[in-house]
Amino acid sequence: MNIRVYGDLNDFLPQGKKHKDQRVGFFGMPTVKDLVESIGVPHVEVFLILADSLPVKFDYRPANGTLISCYPKFTSLPLSAIALRPDFEKPPRFILDVHLGRLAAYLRFCGIDTLYDKSFNDNQILDIAQADGRIILTRDKGILRNGQAQFGYFLRNTNPQLQLAEVVHYFDLAHYLDPFSRCSLCNGEVEQVDKSMVKNLVPSTTYQIYSEFFQCSRCGQVYWEGPHFIRISKLLSRYSE
């Protein structure tokens, strides 16, 4: 059996096997999902599979000699009738693995609903993602190959700012950005509050200098438009223009 992957799915293949048909041997009658993951491609990043030019689902069991073609997420081709999974909720909501704390803060600064807790293990992430319809963001291909994973994405970049750009582009988040509407610490909603309410919660110098303050409705974290606010604003401006 030959398998060929297209587009960004080649990111998961060794250099010498990218953009080429791969001969895959097997015993019994494995599903096409098992065969695709056997060459290193997580099923959550595959949005269309053709078996001898006909669309099939993940549970399809191909016969020997079948040509399998795998395609990533498309941006311009409607696939509602043949896609391998229902589309994720809009606006998208995410859950991140333990190594992506900085990206979680950036997404929250963008106003994107983002769950992150460094105590989460893989099983907890999978359970929460399935229950809430959240998209798993990770640098761990193993969790994306778990059959319980429905929505997920493997981050190609390791730099948090480049990861943010990658997620905004891949999930088309530009229309959903609402900067500084969520708490970077706990994901709660941030609201403007009367200055007098935070007098005992911020340094006296800060209280004297700034006139507008914002507070998380969940954890009580206080924010103001200081130097950090300006730096983050410059970072986020490139995605909201």
mmCIF file of C-alpha atoms in Angstrom:
data_model
loop_
_atom_site.group_PDB
_atom_site.id
_atom_site.type_symbol
_atom_site.label_atom_id
_atom_site.label_comp_id
_atom_site.label_asym_id
_atom_site.label_seq_id
_atom_site.Cartn_x
_atom_site.Cartn_y
_atom_site.Cartn_z
ATOM 1 C CA MET A 1 0.000 0.000 0.000
ATOM 2 C CA ASN A 2 1.206 3.520 -0.807
ATOM 3 C CA ILE A 3 0.493 6.562 1.355
ATOM 4 C CA ARG A 4 1.180 10.129 0.319
ATOM 5 C CA VAL A 5 0.661 13.195 2.470
ATOM 6 C CA TYR A 6 0.312 16.749 1.232
ATOM 7 C CA GLY A 7 1.017 20.270 2.437
ATOM 8 C CA ASP A 8 1.928 20.819 6.085
ATOM 9 C CA LEU A 9 1.503 17.124 6.874
ATOM 10 C CA ASN A 10 4.976 16.660 5.425
ATOM 11 C CA ASP A 11 6.327 18.421 8.524
ATOM 12 C CA PHE A 12 5.968 15.103 10.346
ATOM 13 C CA LEU A 13 8.058 13.089 7.877
ATOM 14 C CA PRO A 14 11.838 12.624 7.735
ATOM 15 C CA GLN A 15 13.570 14.806 5.171
ATOM 16 C CA GLY A 16 14.107 12.014 2.668
ATOM 17 C CA LYS A 17 10.438 10.974 2.687
ATOM 18 C CA LYS A 18 8.705 14.331 2.282
ATOM 19 C CA HIS A 19 6.424 14.784 -0.757
ATOM 20 C CA LYS A 20 6.841 11.162 -1.826
ATOM 21 C CA ASP A 21 4.719 8.032 -1.917
ATOM 22 C CA GLN A 22 5.549 5.763 1.002
ATOM 23 C CA ARG A 23 5.212 2.021 0.799
ATOM 24 C CA VAL A 24 3.576 0.711 3.998
ATOM 25 C CA GLY A 25 3.325 -2.959 4.878
ATOM 26 C CA PHE A 26 0.827 -4.301 7.409
ATOM 27 C CA PHE A 27 -0.705 -7.398 8.938
ATOM 28 C CA GLY A 28 -4.425 -7.991 9.285
ATOM 29 C CA MET A 29 -6.861 -5.202 8.409
ATOM 30 C CA PRO A 30 -5.788 -1.992 10.203
ATOM 31 C CA THR A 31 -7.812 1.194 9.871
ATOM 32 C CA VAL A 32 -6.562 3.999 7.688
ATOM 33 C CA LYS A 33 -6.103 6.059 10.883
ATOM 34 C CA ASP A 34 -3.642 3.464 12.212
ATOM 35 C CA LEU A 35 -1.771 3.374 8.905
ATOM 36 C CA VAL A 36 -1.452 7.138 8.668
ATOM 37 C CA GLU A 37 -0.210 7.423 12.240
ATOM 38 C CA SER A 38 2.268 4.590 11.633
ATOM 39 C CA ILE A 39 4.261 6.951 9.387
ATOM 40 C CA GLY A 40 4.246 9.670 12.064
ATOM 41 C CA VAL A 41 1.290 11.899 11.132
ATOM 42 C CA PRO A 42 -1.170 12.664 14.002
ATOM 43 C CA HIS A 43 -4.735 12.016 12.892
ATOM 44 C CA VAL A 44 -6.005 15.331 14.308
ATOM 45 C CA GLU A 45 -4.086 17.237 11.616
ATOM 46 C CA VAL A 46 -5.579 15.200 8.758
ATOM 47 C CA PHE A 47 -8.733 16.801 7.359
ATOM 48 C CA LEU A 48 -9.293 14.658 4.270
ATOM 49 C CA ILE A 49 -8.294 11.124 3.260
ATOM 50 C CA LEU A 50 -8.814 9.701 -0.207
ATOM 51 C CA ALA A 51 -8.563 5.973 -0.879
ATOM 52 C CA ASP A 52 -8.088 5.471 -4.633
ATOM 53 C CA SER A 53 -9.523 9.007 -5.101
ATOM 54 C CA LEU A 54 -12.632 8.390 -2.957
ATOM 55 C CA PRO A 55 -13.098 10.121 0.448
ATOM 56 C CA VAL A 56 -13.073 7.768 3.444
ATOM 57 C CA LYS A 57 -13.383 8.012 7.217
ATOM 58 C CA PHE A 58 -10.761 7.113 9.806
ATOM 59 C CA ASP A 59 -12.328 3.695 10.421
ATOM 60 C CA TYR A 60 -11.970 2.661 6.763
ATOM 61 C CA ARG A 61 -9.902 -0.530 6.331
ATOM 62 C CA PRO A 62 -8.090 -0.376 2.991
ATOM 63 C CA ALA A 63 -7.151 -3.417 0.974
ATOM 64 C CA ASN A 64 -3.574 -4.104 -0.065
ATOM 65 C CA GLY A 65 -2.637 -2.031 -3.109
ATOM 66 C CA THR A 66 -4.865 0.924 -2.205
ATOM 67 C CA LEU A 67 -3.421 4.409 -2.776
ATOM 68 C CA ILE A 68 -4.034 6.589 0.302
ATOM 69 C CA SER A 69 -3.814 10.371 -0.045
ATOM 70 C CA CYS A 70 -3.912 12.575 3.083
ATOM 71 C CA TYR A 71 -4.594 16.309 3.120
ATOM 72 C CA PRO A 72 -4.246 18.968 5.843
ATOM 73 C CA LYS A 73 -6.619 21.779 6.754
ATOM 74 C CA PHE A 74 -7.720 23.780 3.723
ATOM 75 C CA THR A 75 -8.361 27.519 3.794
ATOM 76 C CA SER A 76 -10.409 27.886 0.611
ATOM 77 C CA LEU A 77 -11.994 24.513 -0.142
ATOM 78 C CA PRO A 78 -15.325 23.716 1.574
ATOM 79 C CA LEU A 79 -15.163 20.171 2.959
ATOM 80 C CA SER A 80 -18.306 19.957 5.078
ATOM 81 C CA ALA A 81 -19.629 16.951 3.171
ATOM 82 C CA ILE A 82 -16.453 14.863 3.302
ATOM 83 C CA ALA A 83 -14.374 16.192 6.225
ATOM 84 C CA LEU A 84 -13.170 13.631 8.756
ATOM 85 C CA ARG A 85 -14.507 15.555 11.754
ATOM 86 C CA PRO A 86 -17.050 18.307 12.460
ATOM 87 C CA ASP A 87 -15.555 21.767 12.480
ATOM 88 C CA PHE A 88 -14.417 23.107 15.838
ATOM 89 C CA GLU A 89 -16.477 25.686 17.684
ATOM 90 C CA LYS A 90 -16.230 29.352 16.745
ATOM 91 C CA PRO A 91 -14.574 31.219 18.266
ATOM 92 C CA PRO A 92 -12.064 28.453 18.927
ATOM 93 C CA ARG A 93 -11.197 27.537 22.516
ATOM 94 C CA PHE A 94 -7.908 25.937 23.434
ATOM 95 C CA ILE A 95 -6.177 23.814 26.043
ATOM 96 C CA LEU A 96 -2.373 23.789 26.106
ATOM 97 C CA ASP A 97 0.129 21.262 27.395
ATOM 98 C CA VAL A 98 2.508 21.971 30.262
ATOM 99 C CA HIS A 99 5.338 23.268 28.053
ATOM 100 C CA LEU A 100 3.369 26.149 26.529
ATOM 101 C CA GLY A 101 2.861 28.542 29.432
ATOM 102 C CA ARG A 102 4.154 31.613 27.597
ATOM 103 C CA LEU A 103 1.950 30.901 24.576
ATOM 104 C CA ALA A 104 -1.027 30.490 26.928
ATOM 105 C CA ALA A 105 -0.366 33.967 28.350
ATOM 106 C CA TYR A 106 -0.112 35.469 24.860
ATOM 107 C CA LEU A 107 -3.377 33.868 23.731
ATOM 108 C CA ARG A 108 -5.113 35.141 26.852
ATOM 109 C CA PHE A 109 -3.709 38.620 26.249
ATOM 110 C CA CYS A 110 -5.371 38.321 22.820
ATOM 111 C CA GLY A 111 -8.695 37.574 24.511
ATOM 112 C CA ILE A 112 -8.755 33.927 23.388
ATOM 113 C CA ASP A 113 -10.297 31.397 25.807
ATOM 114 C CA THR A 114 -7.239 29.339 26.784
ATOM 115 C CA LEU A 115 -6.948 26.695 29.495
ATOM 116 C CA TYR A 116 -3.495 26.002 30.883
ATOM 117 C CA ASP A 117 -2.297 24.470 34.110
ATOM 118 C CA LYS A 118 1.205 23.079 34.552
ATOM 119 C CA SER A 119 -0.264 20.333 36.735
ATOM 120 C CA PHE A 120 -2.390 18.904 33.875
ATOM 121 C CA ASN A 121 -1.275 15.490 32.646
ATOM 122 C CA ASP A 122 -2.080 14.112 29.191
ATOM 123 C CA ASN A 123 -5.183 12.236 30.335
ATOM 124 C CA GLN A 124 -6.612 15.349 31.990
ATOM 125 C CA ILE A 125 -5.949 17.410 28.880
ATOM 126 C CA LEU A 126 -7.670 14.810 26.697
ATOM 127 C CA ASP A 127 -10.669 14.575 29.032
ATOM 128 C CA ILE A 128 -11.127 18.346 29.256
ATOM 129 C CA ALA A 129 -10.666 18.825 25.506
ATOM 130 C CA GLN A 130 -13.285 16.178 24.755
ATOM 131 C CA ALA A 131 -15.788 17.459 27.332
ATOM 132 C CA ASP A 132 -15.465 21.143 26.381
ATOM 133 C CA GLY A 133 -14.789 20.848 22.646
ATOM 134 C CA ARG A 134 -11.386 22.472 23.101
ATOM 135 C CA ILE A 135 -8.472 22.293 20.678
ATOM 136 C CA ILE A 136 -5.268 20.783 22.046
ATOM 137 C CA LEU A 137 -2.120 22.780 21.291
ATOM 138 C CA THR A 138 1.088 20.876 21.925
ATOM 139 C CA ARG A 139 4.644 20.047 20.894
ATOM 140 C CA ASP A 140 3.999 16.419 21.854
ATOM 141 C CA LYS A 141 2.853 14.306 18.917
ATOM 142 C CA GLY A 142 1.978 11.444 21.255
ATOM 143 C CA ILE A 143 -1.066 13.130 22.766
ATOM 144 C CA LEU A 144 -2.367 14.016 19.287
ATOM 145 C CA ARG A 145 -2.214 10.357 18.232
ATOM 146 C CA ASN A 146 -4.458 9.322 21.107
ATOM 147 C CA GLY A 147 -7.803 8.134 19.771
ATOM 148 C CA GLN A 148 -9.589 10.358 22.292
ATOM 149 C CA ALA A 149 -8.193 13.509 20.664
ATOM 150 C CA GLN A 150 -10.652 15.124 18.284
ATOM 151 C CA PHE A 151 -9.216 18.594 17.697
ATOM 152 C CA GLY A 152 -5.532 19.367 17.971
ATOM 153 C CA TYR A 153 -2.529 21.025 16.425
ATOM 154 C CA PHE A 154 1.206 20.361 16.636
ATOM 155 C CA LEU A 155 3.157 23.612 16.922
ATOM 156 C CA ARG A 156 6.052 23.761 14.478
ATOM 157 C CA ASN A 157 7.811 26.704 16.166
ATOM 158 C CA THR A 158 9.485 26.723 19.577
ATOM 159 C CA ASN A 159 9.583 30.508 20.059
ATOM 160 C CA PRO A 160 6.381 31.636 21.885
ATOM 161 C CA GLN A 161 5.900 34.743 19.741
ATOM 162 C CA LEU A 162 6.256 32.703 16.553
ATOM 163 C CA GLN A 163 3.900 30.111 18.032
ATOM 164 C CA LEU A 164 1.323 32.852 18.567
ATOM 165 C CA ALA A 165 1.624 33.923 14.936
ATOM 166 C CA GLU A 166 1.300 30.277 13.869
ATOM 167 C CA VAL A 167 -1.893 29.712 15.883
ATOM 168 C CA VAL A 168 -3.496 32.993 14.793
ATOM 169 C CA HIS A 169 -2.830 32.147 11.142
ATOM 170 C CA TYR A 170 -3.777 28.446 11.236
ATOM 171 C CA PHE A 171 -7.051 28.964 13.121
ATOM 172 C CA ASP A 172 -7.891 32.301 11.479
ATOM 173 C CA LEU A 173 -8.191 34.074 14.841
ATOM 174 C CA ALA A 174 -7.897 37.664 13.578
ATOM 175 C CA HIS A 175 -11.687 38.145 13.767
ATOM 176 C CA TYR A 176 -11.845 36.928 17.372
ATOM 177 C CA LEU A 177 -9.079 38.971 18.978
ATOM 178 C CA ASP A 178 -10.160 41.119 21.923
ATOM 179 C CA PRO A 179 -6.876 42.249 23.509
ATOM 180 C CA PHE A 180 -6.634 42.426 27.300
ATOM 181 C CA SER A 181 -10.143 41.114 27.872
ATOM 182 C CA ARG A 182 -8.839 37.981 29.637
ATOM 183 C CA CYS A 183 -6.537 37.463 32.573
ATOM 184 C CA SER A 184 -3.114 36.172 31.560
ATOM 185 C CA LEU A 185 -2.890 34.233 34.845
ATOM 186 C CA CYS A 186 -6.210 32.386 35.085
ATOM 187 C CA ASN A 187 -8.158 33.003 31.834
ATOM 188 C CA GLY A 188 -10.906 34.912 33.690
ATOM 189 C CA GLU A 189 -12.628 37.931 32.155
ATOM 190 C CA VAL A 190 -11.045 41.326 32.833
ATOM 191 C CA GLU A 191 -13.192 44.398 33.480
ATOM 192 C CA GLN A 192 -12.445 48.034 34.172
ATOM 193 C CA VAL A 193 -12.987 48.975 37.824
ATOM 194 C CA ASP A 194 -13.165 52.177 39.799
ATOM 195 C CA LYS A 195 -9.707 53.318 40.854
ATOM 196 C CA SER A 196 -10.674 53.383 44.514
ATOM 197 C CA MET A 197 -11.344 49.625 44.457
ATOM 198 C CA VAL A 198 -7.674 48.791 43.893
ATOM 199 C CA LYS A 199 -6.024 51.332 46.207
ATOM 200 C CA ASN A 200 -4.797 48.626 48.568
ATOM 201 C CA LEU A 201 -3.952 46.155 45.782
ATOM 202 C CA VAL A 202 -1.281 48.069 43.852
ATOM 203 C CA PRO A 203 1.907 49.944 44.816
ATOM 204 C CA SER A 204 1.227 53.485 46.004
ATOM 205 C CA THR A 205 3.359 54.982 43.212
ATOM 206 C CA THR A 206 1.403 53.044 40.595
ATOM 207 C CA TYR A 207 -1.857 54.203 42.152
ATOM 208 C CA GLN A 208 -0.741 57.818 41.903
ATOM 209 C CA ILE A 209 0.545 57.615 38.320
ATOM 210 C CA TYR A 210 -2.290 55.766 36.612
ATOM 211 C CA SER A 211 -5.967 56.679 36.478
ATOM 212 C CA GLU A 212 -7.472 53.568 34.866
ATOM 213 C CA PHE A 213 -7.327 50.085 36.334
ATOM 214 C CA PHE A 214 -8.695 46.708 35.279
ATOM 215 C CA GLN A 215 -9.321 43.610 37.362
ATOM 216 C CA CYS A 216 -9.901 39.925 36.710
ATOM 217 C CA SER A 217 -13.391 38.917 37.813
ATOM 218 C CA ARG A 218 -12.112 35.440 38.738
ATOM 219 C CA CYS A 219 -8.766 35.780 40.546
ATOM 220 C CA GLY A 220 -8.705 39.513 41.306
ATOM 221 C CA GLN A 221 -5.437 40.235 39.462
ATOM 222 C CA VAL A 222 -5.153 43.993 38.785
ATOM 223 C CA TYR A 223 -3.894 45.438 35.483
ATOM 224 C CA TRP A 224 -2.972 48.948 34.346
ATOM 225 C CA GLU A 225 -1.496 50.458 31.192
ATOM 226 C CA GLY A 226 2.145 50.419 32.258
ATOM 227 C CA PRO A 227 5.305 49.558 30.276
ATOM 228 C CA HIS A 228 4.385 45.860 30.109
ATOM 229 C CA PHE A 229 0.986 46.763 28.658
ATOM 230 C CA ILE A 230 2.696 48.823 25.952
ATOM 231 C CA ARG A 231 5.110 46.010 25.027
ATOM 232 C CA ILE A 232 2.308 43.461 24.741
ATOM 233 C CA SER A 233 0.166 45.940 22.768
ATOM 234 C CA LYS A 234 2.918 46.273 20.176
ATOM 235 C CA LEU A 235 3.181 42.507 19.914
ATOM 236 C CA LEU A 236 -0.560 41.997 19.474
ATOM 237 C CA SER A 237 -1.093 44.911 17.087
ATOM 238 C CA ARG A 238 0.338 42.943 14.174
ATOM 239 C CA TYR A 239 -2.468 40.377 14.492
ATOM 240 C CA SER A 240 -5.410 42.737 14.949
ATOM 241 C CA GLU A 241 -4.696 45.019 12.002
#
